[in-house]
Structures are given as structure tokens and as C-alpha cells.
């Protein structure tokens, strides 16, 4: 063999998994679902560092859901996991509750056995924010070194690593540094796996648009889209002032005034209530998602909408379905893969009192495929 040819072959073999992999893998993700449970730190006890957030019995039942997600037609499952709940807070870091890791491993296996693409998502590593060191770069990188080592032999075509869900209370620059450190750590351990990376400000769309991609070519960029927020989070106790008292927000706006809850007066929630007519316009929502797509085209990187959906506590199913239709049809037209938040808890697509996807939700999901053709 001519030496020059040999050098080319050797060089090609040494190249990190190419940007092509990320594009191809994103193209296969299609319709996705979030399988929430293992991130729910609040199910555990504070004095145990929330390490007891799961129980073996409950986890076993949950495992059966992956096959159902696949049967419902979803191709991808994003599995939020609070790995931090099972690790020490101080250096030298170590696993304090390895049983949680076993359950996480079983979930990933169940997803793969069901034929799904699995996104292993480090979720809520900051927990209740009472311990500052919980989400330090050293700790997050240590967690990922361990997790990537555990999963590195799983098929890189079907297992992706999402480095951190919704970083917040962190400046853009500080997040970038943390992300770079984590990306480097994972890449050393798992050269072929695609990473899913979002930006500061809760993985917001705007934060992504304001940011630049990272140096690693094998990344799918993610953002979350819960607009219009006062519709999707009416009744939510964790998301903003006055939201727990916000009820009967229709989708789209119907001309009736929405009462501003007392606790929301003078806040950003009141502002969003004032803007609801524009915010709930499907054309405006399409344009929002189009701006994300334009960013991906400009930088030649693939994107993935990792979370969208609506809380079912007060929102009416018919309104929730119309909202889902607006988003799914836009995603189909723009060809953006996505994952609905969430399968079988408060944001689920189920018909009231059942564990079956409501027919009007199915109609919304189908718009993705129809619009994509
Ligand atoms: C984020 C949070 C999750 C919440 C969801 C909807 O993913 O991590 O806890 O349920 O958004 O607000």
C-alpha cells in the first residue's frame, strides 16, 4: 500500500465520530417521549440527600412502560435521571446509593429492548438548590465520567447522553465552561456517542439562539418550548408566582379576560397574561420554532426539542390538544425531532381517568408525520 494512502486511512480511523453521525441520529429520532420518574428528587427524604427517591417495587412497574411508549408509535425516549442523588456531595466523589444506578441501567435496557432510541439525561442535579456544590463542574464531570464508562459499550446509534437538563441560575459563560468540561470528559470515555446539549436559562430557545455551538462535532442541540407558559403551566406549583391559582386559560385566547391571580400582580406572569392573545397565536409559535431551525441551519448542527407539553391539572383536554396540534404541526413542517413532556404523570396525553392516549392528542401527534411529508 502506498504510504500516503495508509496515512489517510489511519487519519480517518482516528477522527472522532463525525458531525454526520449527529445529523443522521437526529433524523432518526422523530417522535419522542419523556419518561419522568427517576429525576423526582422530591419523592425522597431530604435527610437522605433524596437518594431514596425510588423504590425497587415502583421501578419494576415503571419498566413495563417503555414497551408501551414504543407501541404508541414513539421512536425515542428521553429518560431524566437524577444521578446526583446517588453520589456524595464532597470529594473524593463516590456512589453512595448504587441501587439507583442499577434501576437507571434497567430503564435504559428496557428502552433499548423496546426498540427505542434512549437519551440518558442528567436531570435536576442541582436538586432543591440547598447545597451549592451539588452542581459544581467537578461533580457533574465526575458523574458523567462514571455514567459514560457504564454505558460506553451500548450502541452509540441508540444511546445518547444529555449532559444536563435546564441549567439555571448560571450565567451563559459559566454554563459554557461547565458544558465544555463535561463534553470533554464524556468524549474521552465514549468517542462515538452523540451528546445532547442545551444552554443556560432553562434550556430556553432564546439562550440557544444567542449561543454558539461547541467544538465537538457529534452533538445534537436541545431546547425546551413551553410557550405560552401561562397556558402550559396553569396550576403548576413550581414554576412562577400566581401560577397555582391560574385556571381556565383556554388555547388559543378566546377574547375573555384572564384574571391575574393576586400573587402574580406586577410580575412576569401578569405580563404574559397581558400578552396572551399574541402568545397563543399558532403563527407566532411557528415563527418561534422556525427561529430555532434557522439557528440550526446557520450553524449546520442538528436540533431536538427536548421538552414541550401542558399540565393537565386545570387545562381542559380540548385546549391541550389544540396546543399540541399547534406545536406538532410546526415541528412536522420544520422537521424538528421532539419529546413530549411527559408519559404518565401530570403532563400526560391520557384521556381523563385512563392510561390511554386521548384521541384528540393522537390527532395532534399525527400532524407531525403528515406535515413532515
Ligand atoms: C422541567 C422540570 C420538570 C417539570 C417540567 C415541566 O423538565 O425539570 O420537573 O415537570 O419541566 O415544568
Tab-separated table of C-alpha atoms and ligand atoms in Angstrom:
chain	number	residue	atom	x	y	z
A	1	UNK	CA	0.000	0.000	0.000
A	2	UNK	CA	1.235	3.470	-0.834
A	3	UNK	CA	2.293	5.311	2.350
A	4	UNK	CA	0.059	8.294	1.572
A	5	UNK	CA	-2.991	6.038	1.322
A	6	UNK	CA	-2.078	4.369	4.592
A	7	UNK	CA	-1.763	7.751	6.276
A	8	UNK	CA	-5.217	8.781	5.000
A	9	UNK	CA	-6.767	5.548	6.258
A	10	UNK	CA	-5.082	5.942	9.634
A	11	UNK	CA	-6.159	9.566	9.907
A	12	UNK	CA	-9.753	8.694	9.049
A	13	UNK	CA	-9.739	5.969	11.693
A	14	UNK	CA	-8.526	8.460	14.287
A	15	UNK	CA	-11.188	11.068	13.540
A	16	UNK	CA	-13.760	11.492	16.268
A	17	UNK	CA	-17.271	10.356	15.410
A	18	UNK	CA	-18.244	12.779	12.720
A	19	UNK	CA	-20.781	15.535	12.675
A	20	UNK	CA	-22.553	13.326	10.177
A	21	UNK	CA	-23.456	10.909	12.988
A	22	UNK	CA	-25.236	13.649	14.916
A	23	UNK	CA	-27.256	14.684	11.857
A	24	UNK	CA	-28.168	11.108	10.991
A	25	UNK	CA	-29.074	10.243	14.550
A	26	UNK	CA	-31.200	13.360	14.973
A	27	UNK	CA	-33.011	12.492	11.743
A	28	UNK	CA	-33.968	9.104	13.189
A	29	UNK	CA	-35.295	10.478	16.488
A	30	UNK	CA	-38.643	11.652	15.114
A	31	UNK	CA	-41.374	11.497	17.719
A	32	UNK	CA	-40.143	11.183	21.268
A	33	UNK	CA	-41.492	10.955	24.799
A	34	UNK	CA	-40.078	11.938	28.179
A	35	UNK	CA	-40.240	9.189	30.744
A	36	UNK	CA	-40.191	11.108	34.020
A	37	UNK	CA	-39.707	9.340	37.350
A	38	UNK	CA	-36.032	8.824	38.148
A	39	UNK	CA	-35.476	12.583	38.405
A	40	UNK	CA	-38.122	13.111	41.067
A	41	UNK	CA	-35.872	14.019	43.991
A	42	UNK	CA	-38.900	15.217	45.943
A	43	UNK	CA	-40.044	11.616	46.311
A	44	UNK	CA	-37.032	11.049	48.564
A	45	UNK	CA	-36.167	12.329	52.031
A	46	UNK	CA	-34.057	15.433	52.487
A	47	UNK	CA	-32.039	13.853	55.309
A	48	UNK	CA	-31.069	11.068	52.946
A	49	UNK	CA	-29.999	13.521	50.262
A	50	UNK	CA	-33.068	12.318	48.305
A	51	UNK	CA	-31.171	9.122	47.484
A	52	UNK	CA	-34.307	7.125	48.314
A	53	UNK	CA	-36.354	8.773	45.567
A	54	UNK	CA	-37.117	5.425	44.026
A	55	UNK	CA	-38.186	2.067	45.349
A	56	UNK	CA	-37.445	-1.271	43.733
A	57	UNK	CA	-41.139	-2.171	43.518
A	58	UNK	CA	-42.237	1.067	41.856
A	59	UNK	CA	-39.288	0.958	39.460
A	60	UNK	CA	-40.123	-2.571	38.381
A	61	UNK	CA	-43.664	-1.476	37.424
A	62	UNK	CA	-42.306	1.532	35.585
A	63	UNK	CA	-40.008	-0.623	33.457
A	64	UNK	CA	-43.008	-2.089	31.647
A	65	UNK	CA	-43.925	1.366	30.327
A	66	UNK	CA	-41.107	1.511	27.768
A	67	UNK	CA	-42.749	-1.144	25.626
A	68	UNK	CA	-45.995	0.840	25.807
A	69	UNK	CA	-44.241	4.002	24.674
A	70	UNK	CA	-42.860	2.125	21.677
A	71	UNK	CA	-46.260	0.577	20.916
A	72	UNK	CA	-47.792	4.052	20.945
A	73	UNK	CA	-45.545	4.884	17.988
A	74	UNK	CA	-42.772	6.880	19.649
A	75	UNK	CA	-39.255	6.295	18.368
A	76	UNK	CA	-37.257	7.977	21.101
A	77	UNK	CA	-37.461	8.137	24.846
A	78	UNK	CA	-35.719	10.739	26.949
A	79	UNK	CA	-35.037	9.347	30.408
A	80	UNK	CA	-34.464	12.063	33.009
A	81	UNK	CA	-32.272	10.629	35.773
A	82	UNK	CA	-31.100	12.313	38.940
A	83	UNK	CA	-27.740	10.548	39.134
A	84	UNK	CA	-26.600	13.211	41.600
A	85	UNK	CA	-28.979	11.875	44.257
A	86	UNK	CA	-26.875	8.726	44.470
A	87	UNK	CA	-23.445	10.368	44.664
A	88	UNK	CA	-21.574	12.023	47.529
A	89	UNK	CA	-21.520	15.808	47.644
A	90	UNK	CA	-17.893	16.061	48.696
A	91	UNK	CA	-14.656	14.971	47.095
A	92	UNK	CA	-13.462	12.357	46.613
A	93	UNK	CA	-16.761	11.639	44.945
A	94	UNK	CA	-18.221	8.178	45.231
A	95	UNK	CA	-21.547	6.469	44.721
A	96	UNK	CA	-23.429	6.407	47.991
A	97	UNK	CA	-26.546	4.577	46.740
A	98	UNK	CA	-25.590	2.359	43.823
A	99	UNK	CA	-29.059	0.711	43.798
A	100	UNK	CA	-30.336	3.807	41.982
A	101	UNK	CA	-27.734	3.221	39.280
A	102	UNK	CA	-28.958	-0.322	38.781
A	103	UNK	CA	-32.501	0.897	38.309
A	104	UNK	CA	-31.318	3.510	35.808
A	105	UNK	CA	-29.434	0.779	33.943
A	106	UNK	CA	-32.549	-1.365	33.809
A	107	UNK	CA	-34.601	1.533	32.437
A	108	UNK	CA	-32.091	2.118	29.647
A	109	UNK	CA	-32.074	-1.579	28.833
A	110	UNK	CA	-35.883	-1.719	28.827
A	111	UNK	CA	-35.946	1.228	26.414
A	112	UNK	CA	-33.461	-0.460	24.081
A	113	UNK	CA	-35.274	-3.798	24.305
A	114	UNK	CA	-38.437	-1.971	23.242
A	115	UNK	CA	-36.576	-0.771	20.138
A	116	UNK	CA	-36.423	2.852	21.272
A	117	UNK	CA	-33.586	5.352	20.978
A	118	UNK	CA	-32.682	6.281	24.581
A	119	UNK	CA	-31.479	9.654	25.772
A	120	UNK	CA	-29.794	9.362	29.158
A	121	UNK	CA	-30.491	12.777	30.669
A	122	UNK	CA	-28.826	14.104	33.823
A	123	UNK	CA	-31.810	15.859	35.388
A	124	UNK	CA	-32.101	18.069	38.483
A	125	UNK	CA	-28.512	17.502	39.562
A	126	UNK	CA	-28.925	20.774	41.487
A	127	UNK	CA	-31.858	19.194	43.394
A	128	UNK	CA	-33.536	21.609	45.831
A	129	UNK	CA	-30.613	24.032	45.394
A	130	UNK	CA	-29.875	23.907	49.112
A	131	UNK	CA	-26.384	22.527	48.519
A	132	UNK	CA	-24.335	24.735	46.272
A	133	UNK	CA	-21.724	22.104	45.438
A	134	UNK	CA	-24.346	19.718	44.054
A	135	UNK	CA	-23.973	21.070	40.528
A	136	UNK	CA	-20.320	22.103	40.570
A	137	UNK	CA	-18.424	21.420	37.367
A	138	UNK	CA	-16.134	18.924	39.105
A	139	UNK	CA	-19.064	16.947	40.413
A	140	UNK	CA	-21.062	16.978	37.180
A	141	UNK	CA	-17.938	15.924	35.251
A	142	UNK	CA	-17.248	13.133	37.757
A	143	UNK	CA	-20.824	11.868	37.445
A	144	UNK	CA	-20.511	11.822	33.664
A	145	UNK	CA	-17.161	10.089	33.689
A	146	UNK	CA	-18.799	7.309	35.683
A	147	UNK	CA	-22.012	7.170	33.668
A	148	UNK	CA	-20.277	7.295	30.307
A	149	UNK	CA	-17.988	4.459	31.457
A	150	UNK	CA	-21.000	2.373	32.416
A	151	UNK	CA	-22.821	2.975	29.145
A	152	UNK	CA	-19.961	3.291	26.680
A	153	UNK	CA	-20.461	-0.176	25.238
A	154	UNK	CA	-24.126	0.423	24.467
A	155	UNK	CA	-24.938	1.058	20.797
A	156	UNK	CA	-23.983	4.673	20.005
A	157	UNK	CA	-26.659	4.719	17.339
A	158	UNK	CA	-29.320	4.313	20.015
A	159	UNK	CA	-27.931	5.706	23.254
A	160	UNK	CA	-27.316	9.425	23.605
A	161	UNK	CA	-26.016	11.390	26.561
A	162	UNK	CA	-27.755	14.623	27.572
A	163	UNK	CA	-25.243	16.393	29.746
A	164	UNK	CA	-27.578	18.443	31.940
A	165	UNK	CA	-31.227	19.402	31.973
A	166	UNK	CA	-32.215	23.053	32.198
A	167	UNK	CA	-29.173	24.732	33.770
A	168	UNK	CA	-30.412	27.862	35.523
A	169	UNK	CA	-29.129	30.472	37.951
A	170	UNK	CA	-25.916	30.261	35.992
A	171	UNK	CA	-24.520	32.845	33.568
A	172	UNK	CA	-24.109	31.959	29.920
A	173	UNK	CA	-20.306	31.992	30.200
A	174	UNK	CA	-20.194	29.846	33.332
A	175	UNK	CA	-22.529	27.322	31.758
A	176	UNK	CA	-20.378	27.230	28.636
A	177	UNK	CA	-17.335	26.408	30.740
A	178	UNK	CA	-19.149	23.674	32.614
A	179	UNK	CA	-20.531	22.234	29.389
A	180	UNK	CA	-17.088	22.246	27.760
A	181	UNK	CA	-15.590	20.374	30.693
A	182	UNK	CA	-18.357	17.784	30.655
A	183	UNK	CA	-18.265	17.339	26.878
A	184	UNK	CA	-14.508	16.750	27.057
A	185	UNK	CA	-14.896	14.226	29.880
A	186	UNK	CA	-17.578	12.254	28.069
A	187	UNK	CA	-15.712	12.353	24.772
A	188	UNK	CA	-12.614	10.804	26.364
A	189	UNK	CA	-14.655	7.859	27.586
A	190	UNK	CA	-17.191	7.462	24.793
A	191	UNK	CA	-15.731	8.603	21.470
A	192	UNK	CA	-18.702	7.595	19.327
A	193	UNK	CA	-21.725	8.595	21.356
A	194	UNK	CA	-23.742	11.648	20.443
A	195	UNK	CA	-24.261	14.185	23.185
A	196	UNK	CA	-27.368	16.275	23.611
A	197	UNK	CA	-26.525	19.760	24.830
A	198	UNK	CA	-28.709	22.729	25.663
A	199	UNK	CA	-27.948	26.161	27.009
A	200	UNK	CA	-28.405	28.286	30.146
A	201	UNK	CA	-31.728	29.862	31.200
A	202	UNK	CA	-33.543	26.534	31.498
A	203	UNK	CA	-32.532	25.301	28.039
A	204	UNK	CA	-34.517	28.147	26.588
A	205	UNK	CA	-34.883	28.598	22.879
A	206	UNK	CA	-33.574	32.148	23.119
A	207	UNK	CA	-30.467	31.043	25.042
A	208	UNK	CA	-29.725	28.598	22.218
A	209	UNK	CA	-30.248	31.242	19.559
A	210	UNK	CA	-27.938	33.603	21.470
A	211	UNK	CA	-25.206	30.956	21.771
A	212	UNK	CA	-22.702	29.256	19.521
A	213	UNK	CA	-22.263	25.508	19.096
A	214	UNK	CA	-19.398	23.778	20.889
A	215	UNK	CA	-16.239	22.449	19.246
A	216	UNK	CA	-17.263	18.796	19.373
A	217	UNK	CA	-18.947	17.833	16.095
A	218	UNK	CA	-21.035	14.992	17.464
A	219	UNK	CA	-23.655	16.983	19.354
A	220	UNK	CA	-27.395	17.462	18.933
A	221	UNK	CA	-28.512	20.793	20.392
A	222	UNK	CA	-31.593	20.883	22.538
A	223	UNK	CA	-34.081	23.469	23.722
A	224	UNK	CA	-37.392	23.447	25.579
A	225	UNK	CA	-40.571	25.153	24.468
A	226	UNK	CA	-43.373	25.647	26.968
A	227	UNK	CA	-44.941	28.682	25.341
A	228	UNK	CA	-47.417	30.075	26.001
A	229	UNK	CA	-46.271	29.483	29.567
A	230	UNK	CA	-49.463	30.658	31.302
A	231	UNK	CA	-51.357	28.052	29.322
A	232	UNK	CA	-48.909	25.144	29.704
A	233	UNK	CA	-48.193	25.807	33.384
A	234	UNK	CA	-51.577	26.931	34.732
A	235	UNK	CA	-51.979	25.274	38.129
A	236	UNK	CA	-48.249	24.484	38.479
A	237	UNK	CA	-46.879	24.986	41.990
A	238	UNK	CA	-43.206	25.077	40.989
A	239	UNK	CA	-42.959	27.397	38.037
A	240	UNK	CA	-43.855	31.031	38.778
A	241	UNK	CA	-45.770	33.457	41.006
A	242	UNK	CA	-49.538	33.017	40.960
A	243	UNK	CA	-49.499	30.021	38.602
A	244	UNK	CA	-51.022	27.686	41.218
A	245	UNK	CA	-54.114	29.925	41.207
A	246	UNK	CA	-54.316	30.349	37.466
A	247	UNK	CA	-57.218	28.423	35.958
A	248	UNK	CA	-59.295	28.256	32.828
A	249	UNK	CA	-56.731	29.621	30.431
A	250	UNK	CA	-58.003	28.414	27.057
A	251	UNK	CA	-55.908	27.717	23.993
A	252	UNK	CA	-55.827	29.829	21.963
A	253	UNK	CA	-57.064	33.045	23.618
A	254	UNK	CA	-60.818	33.425	23.198
A	255	UNK	CA	-61.295	37.100	23.890
A	256	UNK	CA	-62.331	36.664	27.522
A	257	UNK	CA	-60.141	38.482	30.012
A	258	UNK	CA	-57.950	36.222	32.179
A	259	UNK	CA	-57.954	37.216	35.842
A	260	UNK	CA	-54.479	37.963	37.155
A	261	UNK	CA	-54.007	35.976	40.399
A	262	UNK	CA	-53.101	38.238	43.331
A	263	UNK	CA	-49.662	36.727	43.690
A	264	UNK	CA	-48.909	37.331	40.019
A	265	UNK	CA	-49.574	41.092	40.104
A	266	UNK	CA	-46.660	43.111	38.817
A	267	UNK	CA	-44.677	40.001	37.837
A	268	UNK	CA	-43.685	38.433	34.515
A	269	UNK	CA	-46.710	36.172	34.775
A	270	UNK	CA	-49.031	39.212	34.726
A	271	UNK	CA	-47.140	40.449	31.694
A	272	UNK	CA	-47.656	37.145	29.894
A	273	UNK	CA	-51.356	37.228	30.770
A	274	UNK	CA	-51.496	40.691	29.180
A	275	UNK	CA	-49.840	39.323	26.036
A	276	UNK	CA	-51.806	36.129	25.824
A	277	UNK	CA	-53.603	36.853	22.581
A	278	UNK	CA	-50.307	37.195	20.679
A	279	UNK	CA	-48.541	34.465	22.649
A	280	UNK	CA	-51.202	31.867	21.879
A	281	UNK	CA	-51.260	32.567	18.159
A	282	UNK	CA	-50.206	29.443	16.232
A	283	UNK	CA	-48.421	31.565	13.618
A	284	UNK	CA	-46.323	33.221	16.316
A	285	UNK	CA	-45.496	29.796	17.763
A	286	UNK	CA	-44.497	28.512	14.339
A	287	UNK	CA	-42.202	31.511	13.949
A	288	UNK	CA	-40.616	30.810	17.353
A	289	UNK	CA	-39.799	27.262	16.308
A	290	UNK	CA	-38.683	28.416	12.890
A	291	UNK	CA	-36.149	30.726	14.552
A	292	UNK	CA	-34.672	27.665	16.310
A	293	UNK	CA	-34.490	25.852	12.986
A	294	UNK	CA	-32.826	28.848	11.351
A	295	UNK	CA	-30.162	28.764	14.084
A	296	UNK	CA	-29.522	25.085	13.392
A	297	UNK	CA	-29.233	25.705	9.663
A	298	UNK	CA	-26.946	28.662	10.130
A	299	UNK	CA	-24.565	26.609	12.257
A	300	UNK	CA	-25.140	23.360	10.354
A	301	UNK	CA	-25.960	21.470	13.544
A	302	UNK	CA	-28.984	19.288	14.326
A	303	UNK	CA	-31.549	20.328	16.952
A	304	UNK	CA	-34.045	18.494	19.138
A	305	UNK	CA	-36.968	19.922	21.102
A	306	UNK	CA	-36.397	18.015	24.339
A	307	UNK	CA	-39.494	19.143	26.242
A	308	UNK	CA	-42.884	20.620	25.454
A	309	UNK	CA	-46.348	19.837	26.718
A	310	UNK	CA	-49.009	21.130	29.076
A	311	UNK	CA	-50.010	20.475	32.659
A	312	UNK	CA	-53.414	18.810	32.888
A	313	UNK	CA	-54.457	19.953	36.353
A	314	UNK	CA	-56.710	22.792	35.189
A	315	UNK	CA	-56.201	22.990	31.436
A	316	UNK	CA	-59.041	21.351	29.503
A	317	UNK	CA	-58.176	18.426	27.296
A	318	UNK	CA	-59.627	20.069	24.170
A	319	UNK	CA	-57.403	23.121	24.768
A	320	UNK	CA	-54.376	20.941	25.465
A	321	UNK	CA	-54.960	19.083	22.215
A	322	UNK	CA	-55.216	22.326	20.248
A	323	UNK	CA	-51.943	23.431	21.801
A	324	UNK	CA	-50.330	20.085	20.948
A	325	UNK	CA	-51.624	20.440	17.382
A	326	UNK	CA	-50.038	23.869	17.016
A	327	UNK	CA	-46.652	22.561	18.154
A	328	UNK	CA	-46.683	19.184	16.392
A	329	UNK	CA	-47.744	20.630	13.057
A	330	UNK	CA	-44.976	23.253	13.284
A	331	UNK	CA	-42.429	20.569	14.212
A	332	UNK	CA	-43.542	18.473	11.262
A	333	UNK	CA	-43.282	21.356	8.818
A	334	UNK	CA	-39.870	22.295	10.147
A	335	UNK	CA	-38.747	18.701	10.551
A	336	UNK	CA	-37.615	19.050	14.174
A	337	UNK	CA	-37.492	15.883	16.315
A	338	UNK	CA	-39.039	16.265	19.747
A	339	UNK	CA	-40.024	14.679	23.045
A	340	UNK	CA	-43.346	15.425	24.733
A	341	UNK	CA	-43.237	16.078	28.481
A	342	UNK	CA	-44.343	13.567	29.850
A	343	UNK	CA	-45.611	9.988	29.566
A	344	UNK	CA	-47.574	9.055	32.682
A	345	UNK	CA	-47.668	11.946	35.147
A	346	UNK	CA	-49.226	15.430	35.309
A	347	UNK	CA	-48.490	16.413	31.695
A	348	UNK	CA	-49.556	13.103	30.156
A	349	UNK	CA	-51.569	12.765	26.957
A	350	UNK	CA	-54.021	10.377	28.538
A	351	UNK	CA	-57.744	10.699	28.318
A	352	UNK	CA	-59.141	11.663	31.706
A	353	UNK	CA	-59.170	8.776	34.180
A	354	UNK	CA	-57.458	6.375	31.753
A	355	UNK	CA	-53.961	5.368	30.745
A	356	UNK	CA	-54.755	5.664	27.026
A	357	UNK	CA	-53.667	8.499	24.796
A	358	UNK	CA	-56.704	10.719	24.172
A	359	UNK	CA	-57.967	10.576	20.565
A	360	UNK	CA	-57.526	14.327	20.094
A	361	UNK	CA	-53.917	14.019	21.302
A	362	UNK	CA	-53.352	11.230	18.792
A	363	UNK	CA	-54.702	13.518	16.099
A	364	UNK	CA	-52.174	16.146	17.177
A	365	UNK	CA	-49.292	13.652	17.156
A	366	UNK	CA	-50.268	12.511	13.669
A	367	UNK	CA	-49.907	16.079	12.412
A	368	UNK	CA	-46.162	15.719	12.898
A	369	UNK	CA	-45.917	12.928	10.368
A	370	UNK	CA	-48.441	14.422	7.975
A	371	UNK	CA	-46.732	17.802	7.949
A	372	UNK	CA	-43.330	16.125	7.589
A	373	UNK	CA	-44.266	14.544	4.217
B	1	LIG	C1	-38.757	20.520	33.659
B	1	LIG	C2	-38.632	20.153	35.093
B	1	LIG	C3	-39.716	19.185	35.477
B	1	LIG	C4	-41.064	19.791	35.170
B	1	LIG	C5	-41.137	20.162	33.711
B	1	LIG	C6	-42.401	20.934	33.407
B	1	LIG	O1	-38.326	19.437	32.950
B	1	LIG	O2	-37.382	19.588	35.294
B	1	LIG	O3	-39.615	18.860	36.830
B	1	LIG	O4	-42.092	18.892	35.476
B	1	LIG	O5	-40.050	20.955	33.332
B	1	LIG	O6	-42.458	22.101	34.179
